[in-house]
Tab-separated table of C-alpha atoms in Angstrom:
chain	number	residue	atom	x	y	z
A	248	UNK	CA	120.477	37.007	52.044
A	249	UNK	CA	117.677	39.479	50.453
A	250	UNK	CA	114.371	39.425	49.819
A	251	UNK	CA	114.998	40.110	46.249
A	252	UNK	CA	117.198	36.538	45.936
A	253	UNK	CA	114.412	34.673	48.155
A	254	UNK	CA	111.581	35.933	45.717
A	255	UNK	CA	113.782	35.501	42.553
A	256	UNK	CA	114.175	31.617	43.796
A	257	UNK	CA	110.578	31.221	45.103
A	258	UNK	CA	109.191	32.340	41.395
A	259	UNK	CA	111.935	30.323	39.796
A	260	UNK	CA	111.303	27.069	41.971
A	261	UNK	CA	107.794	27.462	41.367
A	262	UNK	CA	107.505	28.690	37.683
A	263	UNK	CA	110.271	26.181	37.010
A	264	UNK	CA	111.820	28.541	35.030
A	265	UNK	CA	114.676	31.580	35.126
A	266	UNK	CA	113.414	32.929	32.153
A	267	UNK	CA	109.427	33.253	33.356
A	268	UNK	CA	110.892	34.503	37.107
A	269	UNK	CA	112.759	37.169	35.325
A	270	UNK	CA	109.806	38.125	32.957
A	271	UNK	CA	107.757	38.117	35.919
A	272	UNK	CA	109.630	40.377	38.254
A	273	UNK	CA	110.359	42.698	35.019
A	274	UNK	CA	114.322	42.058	35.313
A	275	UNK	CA	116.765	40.467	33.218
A	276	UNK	CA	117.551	36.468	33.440
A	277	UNK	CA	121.155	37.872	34.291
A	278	UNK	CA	120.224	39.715	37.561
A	279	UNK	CA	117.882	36.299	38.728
A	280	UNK	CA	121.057	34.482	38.135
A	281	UNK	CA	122.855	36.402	39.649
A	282	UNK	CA	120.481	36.599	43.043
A	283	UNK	CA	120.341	32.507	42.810
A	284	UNK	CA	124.289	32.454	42.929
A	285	UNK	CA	124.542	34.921	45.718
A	286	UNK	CA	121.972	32.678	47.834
A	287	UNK	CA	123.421	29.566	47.103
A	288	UNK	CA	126.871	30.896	47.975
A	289	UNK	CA	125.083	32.192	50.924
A	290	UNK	CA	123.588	28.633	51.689
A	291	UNK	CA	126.379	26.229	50.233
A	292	UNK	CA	123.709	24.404	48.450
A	293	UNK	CA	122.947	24.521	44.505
A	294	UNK	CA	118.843	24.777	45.856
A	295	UNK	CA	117.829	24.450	42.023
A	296	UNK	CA	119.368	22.688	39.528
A	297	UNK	CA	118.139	22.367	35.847
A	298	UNK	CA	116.945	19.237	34.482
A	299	UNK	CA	115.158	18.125	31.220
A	300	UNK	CA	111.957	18.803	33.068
A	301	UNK	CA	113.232	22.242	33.732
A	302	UNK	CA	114.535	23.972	37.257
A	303	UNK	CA	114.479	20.824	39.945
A	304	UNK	CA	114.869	21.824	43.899
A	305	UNK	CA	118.007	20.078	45.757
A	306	UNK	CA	117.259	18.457	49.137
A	307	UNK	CA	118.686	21.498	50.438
A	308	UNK	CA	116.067	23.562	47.926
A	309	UNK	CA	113.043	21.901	49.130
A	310	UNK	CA	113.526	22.581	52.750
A	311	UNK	CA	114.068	26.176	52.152
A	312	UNK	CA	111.167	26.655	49.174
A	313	UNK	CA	108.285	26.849	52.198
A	314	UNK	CA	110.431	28.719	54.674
A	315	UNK	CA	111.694	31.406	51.812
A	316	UNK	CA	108.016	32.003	50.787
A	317	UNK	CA	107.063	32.699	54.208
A	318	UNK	CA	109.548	35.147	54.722
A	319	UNK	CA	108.620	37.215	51.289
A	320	UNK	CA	105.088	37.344	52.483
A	321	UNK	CA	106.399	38.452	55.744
A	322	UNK	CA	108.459	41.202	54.274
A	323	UNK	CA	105.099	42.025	52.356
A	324	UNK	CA	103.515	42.451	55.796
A	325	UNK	CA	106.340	44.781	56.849
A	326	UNK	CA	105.907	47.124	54.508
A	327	UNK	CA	102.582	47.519	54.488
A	328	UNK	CA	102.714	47.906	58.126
A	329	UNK	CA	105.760	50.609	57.907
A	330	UNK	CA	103.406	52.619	55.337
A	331	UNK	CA	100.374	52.329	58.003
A	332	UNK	CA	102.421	53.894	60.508
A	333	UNK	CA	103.722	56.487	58.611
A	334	UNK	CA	100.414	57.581	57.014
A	335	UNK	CA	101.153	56.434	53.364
A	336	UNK	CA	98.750	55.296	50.913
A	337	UNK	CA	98.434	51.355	50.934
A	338	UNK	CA	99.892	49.371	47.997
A	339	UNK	CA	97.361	47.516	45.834
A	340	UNK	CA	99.026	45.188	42.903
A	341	UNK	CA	96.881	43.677	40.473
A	342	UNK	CA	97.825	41.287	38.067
A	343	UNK	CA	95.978	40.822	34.910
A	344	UNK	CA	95.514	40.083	31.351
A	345	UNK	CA	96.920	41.485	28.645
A	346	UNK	CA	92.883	42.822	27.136
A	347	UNK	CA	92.283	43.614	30.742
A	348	UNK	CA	95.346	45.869	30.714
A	349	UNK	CA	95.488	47.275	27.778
A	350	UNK	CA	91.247	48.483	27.967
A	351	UNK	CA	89.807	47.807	32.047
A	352	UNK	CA	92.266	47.962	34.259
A	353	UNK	CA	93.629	51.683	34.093
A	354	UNK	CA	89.833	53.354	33.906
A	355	UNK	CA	88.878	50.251	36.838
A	356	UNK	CA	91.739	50.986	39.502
A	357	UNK	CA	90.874	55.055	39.127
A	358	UNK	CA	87.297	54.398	39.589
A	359	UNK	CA	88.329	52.154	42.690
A	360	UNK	CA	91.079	54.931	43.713
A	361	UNK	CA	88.012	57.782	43.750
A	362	UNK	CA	85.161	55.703	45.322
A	363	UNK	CA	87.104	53.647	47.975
A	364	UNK	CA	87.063	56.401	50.734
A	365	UNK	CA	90.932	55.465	51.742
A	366	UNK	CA	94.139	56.194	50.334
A	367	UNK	CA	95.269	53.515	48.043
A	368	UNK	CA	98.159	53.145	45.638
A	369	UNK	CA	96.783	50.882	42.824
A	370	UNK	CA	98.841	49.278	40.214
A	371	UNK	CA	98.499	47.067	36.968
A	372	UNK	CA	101.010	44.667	36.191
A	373	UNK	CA	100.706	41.720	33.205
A	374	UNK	CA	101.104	38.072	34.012
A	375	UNK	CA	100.537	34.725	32.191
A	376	UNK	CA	97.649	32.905	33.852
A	377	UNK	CA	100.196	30.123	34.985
A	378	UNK	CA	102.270	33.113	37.056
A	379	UNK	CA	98.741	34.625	38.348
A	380	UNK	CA	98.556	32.063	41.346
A	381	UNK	CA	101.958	31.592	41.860
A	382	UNK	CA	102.369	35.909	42.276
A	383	UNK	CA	99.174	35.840	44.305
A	384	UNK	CA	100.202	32.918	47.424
A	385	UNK	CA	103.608	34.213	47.790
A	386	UNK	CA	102.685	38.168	48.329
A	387	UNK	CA	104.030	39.870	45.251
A	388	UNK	CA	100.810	40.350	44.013
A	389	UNK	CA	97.622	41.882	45.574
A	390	UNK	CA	94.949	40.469	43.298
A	391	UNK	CA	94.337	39.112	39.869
A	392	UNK	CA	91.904	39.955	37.475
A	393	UNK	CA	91.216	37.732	34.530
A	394	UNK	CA	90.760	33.648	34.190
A	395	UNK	CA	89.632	31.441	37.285
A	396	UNK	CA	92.567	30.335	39.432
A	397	UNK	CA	93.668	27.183	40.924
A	398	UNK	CA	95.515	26.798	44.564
A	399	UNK	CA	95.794	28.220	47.772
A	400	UNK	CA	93.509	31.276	46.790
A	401	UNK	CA	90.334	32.252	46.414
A	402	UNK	CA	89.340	33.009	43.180
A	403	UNK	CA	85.488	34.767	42.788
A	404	UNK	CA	83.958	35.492	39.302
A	405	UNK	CA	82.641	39.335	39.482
A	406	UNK	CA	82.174	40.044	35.215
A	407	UNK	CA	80.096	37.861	33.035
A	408	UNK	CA	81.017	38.274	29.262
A	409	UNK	CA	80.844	36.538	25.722
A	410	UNK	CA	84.234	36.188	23.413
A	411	UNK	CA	82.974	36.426	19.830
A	412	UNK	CA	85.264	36.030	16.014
A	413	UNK	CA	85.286	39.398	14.436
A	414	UNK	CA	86.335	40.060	11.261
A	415	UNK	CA	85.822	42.559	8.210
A	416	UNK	CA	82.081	42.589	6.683
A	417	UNK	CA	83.491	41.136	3.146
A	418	UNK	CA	85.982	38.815	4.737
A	419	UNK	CA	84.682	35.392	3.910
A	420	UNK	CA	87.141	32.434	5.207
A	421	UNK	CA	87.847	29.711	3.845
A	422	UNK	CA	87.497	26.019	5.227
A	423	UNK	CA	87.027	25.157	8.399
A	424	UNK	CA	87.935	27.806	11.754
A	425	UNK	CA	91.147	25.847	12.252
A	426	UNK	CA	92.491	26.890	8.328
A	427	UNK	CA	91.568	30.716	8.739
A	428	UNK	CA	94.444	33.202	9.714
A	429	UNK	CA	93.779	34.116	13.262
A	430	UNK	CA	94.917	37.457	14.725
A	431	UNK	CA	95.237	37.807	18.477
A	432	UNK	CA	96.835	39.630	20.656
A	433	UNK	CA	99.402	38.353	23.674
A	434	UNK	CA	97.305	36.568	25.346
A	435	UNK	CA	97.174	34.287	22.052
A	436	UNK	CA	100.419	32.936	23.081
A	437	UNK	CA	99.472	32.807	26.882
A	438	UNK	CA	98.531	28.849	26.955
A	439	UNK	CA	96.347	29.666	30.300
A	440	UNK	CA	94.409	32.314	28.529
A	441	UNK	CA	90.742	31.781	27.440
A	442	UNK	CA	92.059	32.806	23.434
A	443	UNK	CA	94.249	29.866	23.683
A	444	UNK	CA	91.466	27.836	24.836
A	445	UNK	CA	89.265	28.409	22.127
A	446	UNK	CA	91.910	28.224	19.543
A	447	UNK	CA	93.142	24.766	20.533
A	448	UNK	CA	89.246	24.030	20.688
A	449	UNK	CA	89.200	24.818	17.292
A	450	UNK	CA	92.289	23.251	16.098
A	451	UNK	CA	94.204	26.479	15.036
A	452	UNK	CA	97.792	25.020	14.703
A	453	UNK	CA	100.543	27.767	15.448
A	454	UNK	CA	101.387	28.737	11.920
A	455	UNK	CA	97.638	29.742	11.185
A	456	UNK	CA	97.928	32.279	14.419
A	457	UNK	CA	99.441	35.900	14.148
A	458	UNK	CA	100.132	37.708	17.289
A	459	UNK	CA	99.981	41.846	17.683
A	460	UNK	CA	101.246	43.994	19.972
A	461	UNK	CA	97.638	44.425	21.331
A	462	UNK	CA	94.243	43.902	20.796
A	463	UNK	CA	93.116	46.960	18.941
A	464	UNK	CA	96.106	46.202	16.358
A	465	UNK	CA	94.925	42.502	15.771
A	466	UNK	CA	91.104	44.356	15.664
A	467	UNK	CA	93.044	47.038	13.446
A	468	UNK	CA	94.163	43.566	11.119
A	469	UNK	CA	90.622	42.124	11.327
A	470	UNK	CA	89.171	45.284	10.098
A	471	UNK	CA	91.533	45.475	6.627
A	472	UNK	CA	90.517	41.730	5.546
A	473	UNK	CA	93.576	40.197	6.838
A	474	UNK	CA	92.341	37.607	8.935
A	475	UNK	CA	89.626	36.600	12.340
A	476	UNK	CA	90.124	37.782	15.646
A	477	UNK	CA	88.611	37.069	19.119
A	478	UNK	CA	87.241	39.538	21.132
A	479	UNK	CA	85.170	40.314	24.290
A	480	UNK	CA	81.944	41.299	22.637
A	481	UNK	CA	81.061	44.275	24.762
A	482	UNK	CA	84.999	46.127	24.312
A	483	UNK	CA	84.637	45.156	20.710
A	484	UNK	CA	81.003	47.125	20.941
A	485	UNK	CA	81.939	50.694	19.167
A	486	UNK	CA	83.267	48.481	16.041
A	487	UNK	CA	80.681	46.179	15.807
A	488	UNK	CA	78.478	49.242	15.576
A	489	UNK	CA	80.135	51.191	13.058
A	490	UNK	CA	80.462	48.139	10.852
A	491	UNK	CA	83.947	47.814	10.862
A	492	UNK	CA	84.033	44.773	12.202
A	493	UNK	CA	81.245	42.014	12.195
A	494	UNK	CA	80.587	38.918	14.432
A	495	UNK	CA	81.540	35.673	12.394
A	496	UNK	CA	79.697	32.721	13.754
A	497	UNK	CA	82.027	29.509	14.576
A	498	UNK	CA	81.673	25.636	16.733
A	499	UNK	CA	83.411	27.711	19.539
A	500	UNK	CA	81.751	31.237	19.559
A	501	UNK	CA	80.162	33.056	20.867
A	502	UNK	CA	81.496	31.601	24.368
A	503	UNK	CA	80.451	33.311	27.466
A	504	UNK	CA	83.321	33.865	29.893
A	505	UNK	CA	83.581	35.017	33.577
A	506	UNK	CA	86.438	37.462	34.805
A	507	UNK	CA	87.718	36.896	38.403
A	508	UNK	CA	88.873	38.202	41.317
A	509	UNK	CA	91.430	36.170	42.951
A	510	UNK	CA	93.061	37.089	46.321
A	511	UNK	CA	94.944	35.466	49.218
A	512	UNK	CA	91.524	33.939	51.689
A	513	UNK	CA	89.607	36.465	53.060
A	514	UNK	CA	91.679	35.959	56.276
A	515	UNK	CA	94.916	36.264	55.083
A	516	UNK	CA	94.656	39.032	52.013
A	517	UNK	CA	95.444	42.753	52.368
A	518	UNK	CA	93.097	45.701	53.443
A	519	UNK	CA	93.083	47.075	49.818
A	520	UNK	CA	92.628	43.602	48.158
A	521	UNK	CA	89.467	42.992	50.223
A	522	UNK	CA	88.338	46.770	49.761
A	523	UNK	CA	88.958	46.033	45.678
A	524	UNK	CA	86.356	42.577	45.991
A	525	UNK	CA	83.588	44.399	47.571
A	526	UNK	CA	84.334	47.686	44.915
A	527	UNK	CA	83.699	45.169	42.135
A	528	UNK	CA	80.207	43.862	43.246
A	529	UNK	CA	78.984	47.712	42.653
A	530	UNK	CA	77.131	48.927	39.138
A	531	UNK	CA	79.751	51.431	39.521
A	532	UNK	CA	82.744	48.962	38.938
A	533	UNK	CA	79.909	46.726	36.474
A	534	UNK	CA	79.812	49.840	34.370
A	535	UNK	CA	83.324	50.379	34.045
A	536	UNK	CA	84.022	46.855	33.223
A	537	UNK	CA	81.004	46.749	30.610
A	538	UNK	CA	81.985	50.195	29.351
A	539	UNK	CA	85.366	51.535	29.727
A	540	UNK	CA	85.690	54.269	27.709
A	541	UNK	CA	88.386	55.762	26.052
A	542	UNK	CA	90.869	55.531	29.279
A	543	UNK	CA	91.869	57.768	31.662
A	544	UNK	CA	92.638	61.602	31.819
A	545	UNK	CA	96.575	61.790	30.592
A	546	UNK	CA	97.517	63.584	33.660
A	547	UNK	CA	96.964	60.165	35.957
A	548	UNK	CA	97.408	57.580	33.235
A	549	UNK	CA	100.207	55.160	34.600
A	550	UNK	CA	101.046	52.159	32.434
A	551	UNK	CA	100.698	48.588	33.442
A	552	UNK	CA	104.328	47.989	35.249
A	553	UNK	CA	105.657	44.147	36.544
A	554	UNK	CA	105.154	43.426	39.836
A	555	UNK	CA	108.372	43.538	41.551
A	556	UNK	CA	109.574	43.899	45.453
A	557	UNK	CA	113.573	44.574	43.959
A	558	UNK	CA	115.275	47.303	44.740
């Protein structure tokens, strides 16, 4: 028994799904099936078996579920207390949004990195809001940044903003906001995400919605007449003032929004995570947040990466 097969069946029992675990954890759907059959071999117990409501725990499942989270936290503690002792930089995994990734969260976690007086190795890794919580309680997370969170965390708002439609200055829709083409990027299909709020608010039915790779390429879309996007007003800023884009007025926009912190409770959440809470209260961490930037120097640019303890 690993902790890779106890966290592959803690995210599975509590996503409900082998296909989210394995998204989560950046692996195939193969390898989680294959670390659920070695621990139910191990345990002579099926633990999870799949029903029209999805993955349902066994008797046998239920019992372990608490016990298996508890040890993947605990093997979170070890490490982090094997790196203490041998002087190594302490592990800080953040979570976030897709528009966090692709524009805050590299230029964020330098500034952090330069201005938090320790040694810290800070990561970004995407999630769906409903995974946020779920990586957060059971240690394979750090942090998230993005939406507020629900559960046994603590989830503090640290960024006030305002999403706003965009679109070209000669596009002029048609009907009402729920008949335009909307183009969004992933978190459009994330039901969690505020985008997916707003565009069930409005009654945007799935074949009206176009998702891109990211949010400048949905901007990118916007900008040639092909459609209305959402955006946070201030990373949409250098747009809005050349005049490639402009702010379309709807029922739903301009919304303002708050980004938050969420972490284990103070008590129970790492060095780095509570070093990363007090960072973001600072106009330091404000103006990165506000104002970005074009990224970070190419030599320590690391992409956003899955959270993942496998080996």
């Amino acid at each position: 028994m690993t902790l890779g097969q106890l966290s592959a069946f803690v995210l599975v029992a509590r996503l409900g799904s082998v296909t989210d675990a394995a998204r989560t954890l950046g692996v195939s759907e193969p390898a989680v099936s294959q670390a659920l059959a070695a621990l139910r071999q191990h345990h002579g117990d099926k633990l999870l078996v799949r029903t029209a409501n999805g993955m349902t725990l066994t008797p046998g499942g239920s019992r372990l579920l608490p016990i298996a989270s508890q040890m993947v936290a605990l093997g979170a503690d070890a490490d982090a207390a094997v790196r203490e002792a041998n002087g190594v930089a302490e592990r800080l995994h953040v979570v976030v949004t897709s528009t966090i990734a692709e524009f805050v969260a590299d230029p964020l976690l330098e500034a952090f990195a330069r201005r938090s007086g320790q040694a810290v190795d800070a990561s970004a890794g995407l999630a769906q809001v409903a995974e946020m919580p779920v990586l957060v309680t059971n240690r394979l997370a750090d942090a998230a940044l993005g939406p507020r969170l629900e559960g046994d965390v603590e989830s503090e708002p640290v960024f006030r903003c305002s999403i706003v439609a965009v679109a070209a200055p000669g596009f002029r829709p048609r009907g009402r906001p729920g008949q335009w083409p909307w183009l969004v990027d992933p978190s459009g299909a994330d039901p969690g995400s505020g985008t997916a709020h707003l565009l069930r608010r409005m009654g945007v039915g799935e074949s009206a919605i176009r998702v891109f790779p990211n949010q400048t390429a949905a901007w990118s879309a916007a900008a040639n007449g092909s459609g209305v996007s959402l955006a946070f007003e201030h990373l949409a800023a250098p747009q809005l003032r050349r005049h490639e884009l402009v702010i379309v007025p709807t029922p739903a926009t301009p919304r303002t929004e708050y980004w938050h912190l969420t972490t284990l409770p103070h008590n129970r959440s790492s060095t780095a995570a509570g070093s990363l809470r007090h960072f973001l209260a600072t106009p330091a961490a404000m103006q990165v947040m506000r104002s970005p930037g074009t990224g970070v120097p190419p030599s320590r640019f690391r992409p956003p990466v899955y959270v993942t303890i496998w080996s």
